[in-house]
Short mmCIF file of C-alpha atoms in Angstrom, two decimals:
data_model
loop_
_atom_site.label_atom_id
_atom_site.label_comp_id
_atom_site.label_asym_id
_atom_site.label_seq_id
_atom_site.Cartn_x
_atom_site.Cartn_y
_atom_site.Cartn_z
CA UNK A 1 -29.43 19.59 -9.81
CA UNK A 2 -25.81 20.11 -9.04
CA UNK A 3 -23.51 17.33 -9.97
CA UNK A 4 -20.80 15.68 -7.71
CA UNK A 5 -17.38 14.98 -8.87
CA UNK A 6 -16.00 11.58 -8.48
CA UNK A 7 -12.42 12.18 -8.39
CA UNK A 8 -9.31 9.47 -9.83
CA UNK A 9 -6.51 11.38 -9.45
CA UNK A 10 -4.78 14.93 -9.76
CA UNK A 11 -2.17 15.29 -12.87
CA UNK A 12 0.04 17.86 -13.70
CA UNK A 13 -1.99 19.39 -16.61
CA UNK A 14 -2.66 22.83 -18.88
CA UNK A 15 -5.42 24.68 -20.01
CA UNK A 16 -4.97 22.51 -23.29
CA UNK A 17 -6.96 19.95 -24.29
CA UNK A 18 -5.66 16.60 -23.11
CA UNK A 19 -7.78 14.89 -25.76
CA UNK A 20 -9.96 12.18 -24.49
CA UNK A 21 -9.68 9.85 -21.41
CA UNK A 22 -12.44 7.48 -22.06
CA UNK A 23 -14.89 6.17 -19.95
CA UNK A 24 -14.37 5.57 -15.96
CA UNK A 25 -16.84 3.69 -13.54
CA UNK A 26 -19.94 2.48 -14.96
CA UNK A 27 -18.97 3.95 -18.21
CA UNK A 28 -19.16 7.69 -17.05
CA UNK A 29 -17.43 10.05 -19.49
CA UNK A 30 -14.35 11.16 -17.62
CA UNK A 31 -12.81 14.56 -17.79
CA UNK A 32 -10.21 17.03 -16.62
CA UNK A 33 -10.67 19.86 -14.12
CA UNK A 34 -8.02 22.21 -14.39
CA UNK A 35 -7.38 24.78 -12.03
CA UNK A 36 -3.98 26.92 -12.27
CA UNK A 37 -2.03 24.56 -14.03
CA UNK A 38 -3.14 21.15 -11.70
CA UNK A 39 -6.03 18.68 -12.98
CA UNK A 40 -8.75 16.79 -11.57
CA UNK A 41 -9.65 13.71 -13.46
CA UNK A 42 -12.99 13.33 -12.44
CA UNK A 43 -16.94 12.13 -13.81
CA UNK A 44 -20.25 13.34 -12.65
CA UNK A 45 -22.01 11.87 -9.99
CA UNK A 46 -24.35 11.80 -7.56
CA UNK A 47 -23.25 12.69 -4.09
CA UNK A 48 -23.83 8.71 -2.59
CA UNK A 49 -21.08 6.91 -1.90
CA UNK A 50 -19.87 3.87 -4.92
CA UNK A 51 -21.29 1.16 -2.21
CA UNK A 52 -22.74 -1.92 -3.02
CA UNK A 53 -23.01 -5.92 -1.24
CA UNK A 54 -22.57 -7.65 -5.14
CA UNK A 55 -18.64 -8.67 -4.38
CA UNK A 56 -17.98 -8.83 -8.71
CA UNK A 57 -19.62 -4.93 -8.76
CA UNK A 58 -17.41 -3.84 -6.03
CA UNK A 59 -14.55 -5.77 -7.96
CA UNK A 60 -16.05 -4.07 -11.55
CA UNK A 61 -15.55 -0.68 -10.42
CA UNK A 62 -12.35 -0.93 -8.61
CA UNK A 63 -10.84 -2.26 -11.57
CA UNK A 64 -12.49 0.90 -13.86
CA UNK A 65 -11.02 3.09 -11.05
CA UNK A 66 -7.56 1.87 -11.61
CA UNK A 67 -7.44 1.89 -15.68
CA UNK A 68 -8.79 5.19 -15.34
CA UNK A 69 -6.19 6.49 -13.20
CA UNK A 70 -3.32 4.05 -16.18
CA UNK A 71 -5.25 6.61 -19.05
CA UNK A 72 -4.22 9.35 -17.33
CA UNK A 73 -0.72 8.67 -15.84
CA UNK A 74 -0.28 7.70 -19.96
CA UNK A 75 -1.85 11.03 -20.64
CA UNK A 76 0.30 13.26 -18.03
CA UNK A 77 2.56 11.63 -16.42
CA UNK A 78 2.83 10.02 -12.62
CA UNK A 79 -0.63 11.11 -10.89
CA UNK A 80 -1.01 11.34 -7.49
CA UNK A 81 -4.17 8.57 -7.00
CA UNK A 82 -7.27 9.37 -4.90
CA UNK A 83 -8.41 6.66 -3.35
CA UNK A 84 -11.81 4.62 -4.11
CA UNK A 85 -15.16 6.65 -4.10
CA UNK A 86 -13.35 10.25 -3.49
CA UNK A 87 -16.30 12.40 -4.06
CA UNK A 88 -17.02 15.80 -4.19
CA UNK A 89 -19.73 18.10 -3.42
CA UNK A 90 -19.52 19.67 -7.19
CA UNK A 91 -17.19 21.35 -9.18
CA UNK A 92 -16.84 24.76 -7.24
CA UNK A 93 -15.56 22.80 -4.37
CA UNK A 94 -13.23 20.76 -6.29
CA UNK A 95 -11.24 23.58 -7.57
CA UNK A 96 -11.46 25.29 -4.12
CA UNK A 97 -10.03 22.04 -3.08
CA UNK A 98 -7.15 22.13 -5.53
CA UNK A 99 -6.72 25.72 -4.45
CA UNK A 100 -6.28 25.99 -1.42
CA UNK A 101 -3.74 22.66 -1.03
CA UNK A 102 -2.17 23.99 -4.44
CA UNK A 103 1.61 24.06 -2.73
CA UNK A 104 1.37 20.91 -1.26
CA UNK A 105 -0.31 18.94 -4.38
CA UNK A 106 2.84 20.81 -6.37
CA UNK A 107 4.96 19.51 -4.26
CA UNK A 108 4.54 15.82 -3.98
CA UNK A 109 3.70 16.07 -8.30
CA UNK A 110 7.30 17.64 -9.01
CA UNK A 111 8.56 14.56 -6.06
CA UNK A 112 6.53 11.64 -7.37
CA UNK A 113 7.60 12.62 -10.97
CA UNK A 114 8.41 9.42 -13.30
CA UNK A 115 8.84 7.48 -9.76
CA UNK A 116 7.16 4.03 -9.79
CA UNK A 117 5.56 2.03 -6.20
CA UNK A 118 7.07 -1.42 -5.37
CA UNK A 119 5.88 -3.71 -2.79
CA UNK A 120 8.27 -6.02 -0.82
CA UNK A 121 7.24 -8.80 1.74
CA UNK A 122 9.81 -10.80 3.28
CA UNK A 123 8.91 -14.43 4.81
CA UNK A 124 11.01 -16.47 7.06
CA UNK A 125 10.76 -20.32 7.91
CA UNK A 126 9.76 -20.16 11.53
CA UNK A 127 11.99 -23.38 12.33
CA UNK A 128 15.18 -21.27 10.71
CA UNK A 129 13.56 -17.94 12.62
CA UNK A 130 13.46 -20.07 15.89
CA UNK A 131 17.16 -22.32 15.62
CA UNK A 132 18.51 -20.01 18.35
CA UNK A 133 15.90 -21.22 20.49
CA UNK A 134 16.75 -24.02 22.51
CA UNK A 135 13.74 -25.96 22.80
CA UNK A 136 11.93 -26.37 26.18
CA UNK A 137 12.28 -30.11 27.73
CA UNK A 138 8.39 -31.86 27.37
CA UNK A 139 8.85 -34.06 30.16
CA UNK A 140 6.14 -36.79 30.28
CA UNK A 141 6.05 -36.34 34.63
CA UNK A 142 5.08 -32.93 34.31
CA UNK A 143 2.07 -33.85 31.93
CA UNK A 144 0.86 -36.52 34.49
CA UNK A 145 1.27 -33.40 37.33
CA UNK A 146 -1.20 -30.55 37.83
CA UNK A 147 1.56 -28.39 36.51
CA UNK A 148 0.99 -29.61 32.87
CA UNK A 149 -1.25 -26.86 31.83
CA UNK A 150 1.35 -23.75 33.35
CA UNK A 151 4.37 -25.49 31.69
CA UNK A 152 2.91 -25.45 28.22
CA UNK A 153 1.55 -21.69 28.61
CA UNK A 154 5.11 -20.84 30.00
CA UNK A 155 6.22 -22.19 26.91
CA UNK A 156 3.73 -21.00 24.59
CA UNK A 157 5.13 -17.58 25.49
CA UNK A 158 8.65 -18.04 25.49
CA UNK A 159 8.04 -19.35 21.58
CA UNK A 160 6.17 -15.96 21.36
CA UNK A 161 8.71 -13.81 22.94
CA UNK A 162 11.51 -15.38 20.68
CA UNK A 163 9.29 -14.82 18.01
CA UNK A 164 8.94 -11.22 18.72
CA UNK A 165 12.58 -10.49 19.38
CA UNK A 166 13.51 -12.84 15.78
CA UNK A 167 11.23 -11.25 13.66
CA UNK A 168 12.70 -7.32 14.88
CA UNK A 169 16.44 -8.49 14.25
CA UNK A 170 15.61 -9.68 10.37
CA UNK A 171 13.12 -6.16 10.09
CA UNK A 172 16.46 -4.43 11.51
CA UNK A 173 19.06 -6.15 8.95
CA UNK A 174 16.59 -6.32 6.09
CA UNK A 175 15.13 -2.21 6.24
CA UNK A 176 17.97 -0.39 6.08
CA UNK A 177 19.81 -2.11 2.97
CA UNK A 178 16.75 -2.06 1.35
CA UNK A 179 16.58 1.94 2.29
CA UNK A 180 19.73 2.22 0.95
CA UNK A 181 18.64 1.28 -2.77
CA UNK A 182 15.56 3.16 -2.67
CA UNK A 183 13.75 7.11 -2.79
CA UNK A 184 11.93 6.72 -0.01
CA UNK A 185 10.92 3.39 2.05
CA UNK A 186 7.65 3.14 4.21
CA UNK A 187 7.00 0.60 6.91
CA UNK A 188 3.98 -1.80 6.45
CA UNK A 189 1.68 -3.91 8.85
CA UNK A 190 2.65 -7.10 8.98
CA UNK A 191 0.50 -10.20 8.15
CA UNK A 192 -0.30 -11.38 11.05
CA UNK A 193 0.00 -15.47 11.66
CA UNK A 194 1.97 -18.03 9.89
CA UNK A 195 2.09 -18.37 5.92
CA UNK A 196 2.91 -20.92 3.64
CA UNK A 197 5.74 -19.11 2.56
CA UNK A 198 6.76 -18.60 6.36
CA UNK A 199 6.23 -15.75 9.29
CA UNK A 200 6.21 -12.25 7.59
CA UNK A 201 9.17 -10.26 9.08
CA UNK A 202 9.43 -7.17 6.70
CA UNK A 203 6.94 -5.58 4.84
CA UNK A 204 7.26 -2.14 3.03
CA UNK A 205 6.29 -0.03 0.11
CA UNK A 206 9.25 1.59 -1.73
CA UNK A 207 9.74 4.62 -4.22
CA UNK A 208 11.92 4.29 -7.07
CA UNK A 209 12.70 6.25 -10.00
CA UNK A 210 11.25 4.68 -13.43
CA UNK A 211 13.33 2.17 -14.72
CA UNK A 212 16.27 2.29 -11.83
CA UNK A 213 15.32 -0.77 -9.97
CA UNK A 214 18.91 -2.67 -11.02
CA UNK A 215 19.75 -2.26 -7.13
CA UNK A 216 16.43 -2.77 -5.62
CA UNK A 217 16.61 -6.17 -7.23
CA UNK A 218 20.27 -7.32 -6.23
CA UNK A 219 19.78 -6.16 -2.72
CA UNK A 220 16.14 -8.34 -2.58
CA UNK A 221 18.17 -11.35 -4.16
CA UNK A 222 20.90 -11.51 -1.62
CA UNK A 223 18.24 -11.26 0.76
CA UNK A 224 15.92 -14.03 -0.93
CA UNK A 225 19.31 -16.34 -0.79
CA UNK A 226 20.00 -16.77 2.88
CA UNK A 227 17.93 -20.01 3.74
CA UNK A 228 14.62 -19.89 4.80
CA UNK A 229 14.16 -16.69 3.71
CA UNK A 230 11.08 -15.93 0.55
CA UNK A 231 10.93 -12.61 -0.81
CA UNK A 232 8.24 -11.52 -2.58
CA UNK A 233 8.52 -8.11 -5.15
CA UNK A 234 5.43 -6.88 -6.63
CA UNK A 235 5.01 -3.52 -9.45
CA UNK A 236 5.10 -1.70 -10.71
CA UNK A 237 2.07 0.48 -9.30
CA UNK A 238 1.33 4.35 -9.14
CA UNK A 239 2.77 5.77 -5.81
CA UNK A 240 -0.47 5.44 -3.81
CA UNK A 241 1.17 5.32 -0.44
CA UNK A 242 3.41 8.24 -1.42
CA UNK A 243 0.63 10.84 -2.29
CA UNK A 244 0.58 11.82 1.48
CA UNK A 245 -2.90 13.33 3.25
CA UNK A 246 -3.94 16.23 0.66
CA UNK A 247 -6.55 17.45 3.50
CA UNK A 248 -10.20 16.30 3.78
CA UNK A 249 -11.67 15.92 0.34
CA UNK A 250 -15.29 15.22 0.68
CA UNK A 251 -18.54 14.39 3.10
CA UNK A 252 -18.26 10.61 1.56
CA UNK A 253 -14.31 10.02 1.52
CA UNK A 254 -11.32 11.55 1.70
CA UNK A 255 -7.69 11.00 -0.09
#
């Protein structure tokens, strides 16, 4: 029976042996598929999807998917990460894979090279995100009048619709001086709701080169200092939302 590969990442790599890369999920030897100078780290597998109801499994083999993918950026330097339960058919298709999107997996390797993945959120107190706002009159005649009920809707969306236009104006001060410091800056959804910390207003993943962060981190403290404001800076991680779509990968998942 024809094994499936269940793929970590793609390295830049060499016909030469890389020594070895341990173990990956469920303790599967791992190994390198190298086709024209680009790798595969990959294990054997059957072709059904990693799936599974048992929340600390699920949790297990996320966590083996990640070290495996921290062996090999140790091994070869920045990967470009597949995501969880990438899967393909077998080996022939693999390299065909690597192949055929050769030029573009080149590419974003030589770009992603000894670059590191930051995530920013940016919080705001909602009473400092609203002090524009002048605050519609409650009058105690117009709860005792059928017109109670439209009043408070009427301004149940004017708190919205400041909202709205509040939480653009910090995204549009806060994204471009954060650009400014960085490779390359991608927009993120933002949490919907209130937080403890505040209402989310920015949220982004940003490319930096290893180890130049100085500005990054001045530009996210002014920022952190105006009042009301919480910034939270997480990494360093592998550039995951940086690899790009390398094409459909496999009949389970693709990158």
């Amino acid at each position: 029976m024809t094994e499936s590969k269940y793929t970590y990442c793609i390295v830049d790599a060499t016909d030469d042996d890389p020594g070895t890369l341990g173990t990956g999920i469920d303790e599967e030897p791992v190994s390198v598929v190298v086709q024209d100078g680009i790798g595969a780290v990959a294990h054997d597998c059957p072709s059904e999807a990693y799936d599974t109801d048992d929340r600390s499994q699920a949790e297990m083999w996320v966590k083996q998917h990640n070290s495996t993918i921290d062996r090999a950026a140790d091994a070869f330097g920045t990967p470009l990460p597949m995501t969880f339960d990438t899967i393909f058919e077998d080996e022939a298709s693999l390299r065909t894979f690597l192949t055929e999107h050769r030029s573009q997996i080149r590419n974003r390797l030589d770009v992603l090279a000894g670059t590191e993945e930051y995530g920013i959120r940016v919080y705001c107190d909602e009473d400092v995100l609203l002090e524009e706002t002048e605050p519609a009159p409650d009058s105690t005649g117009a709860r005792d009048s059928g017109m109670a009920y439209f009043d408070q809707k009427k301004r149940e969306k004017q708190r919205q619709r400041e909202r709205a236009e509040r939480t653009k104006e910090r995204f549009q001060s806060y994204f471009p001086r954060i650009e400014a410091v960085v490779d390359e800056l991608v927009e993120e959804e933002l949490e919907r709701g209130g937080h403890d910390r505040g209402r989310n207003v920015l949220t982004a993943s940003c490319l930096v080169a290893g180890g130049e962060i100085d500005d990054l981190k001045r530009v996210l403290s002014e920022i952190d200092d105006e009042p009301g404001v919480n910034v939270v800076f997480t990494g360093p991680w592998h550039p995951y939302s940086f690899v790009g779509s390398l094409g459909t990968t496999t009949e389970n998942h693709g990158t």
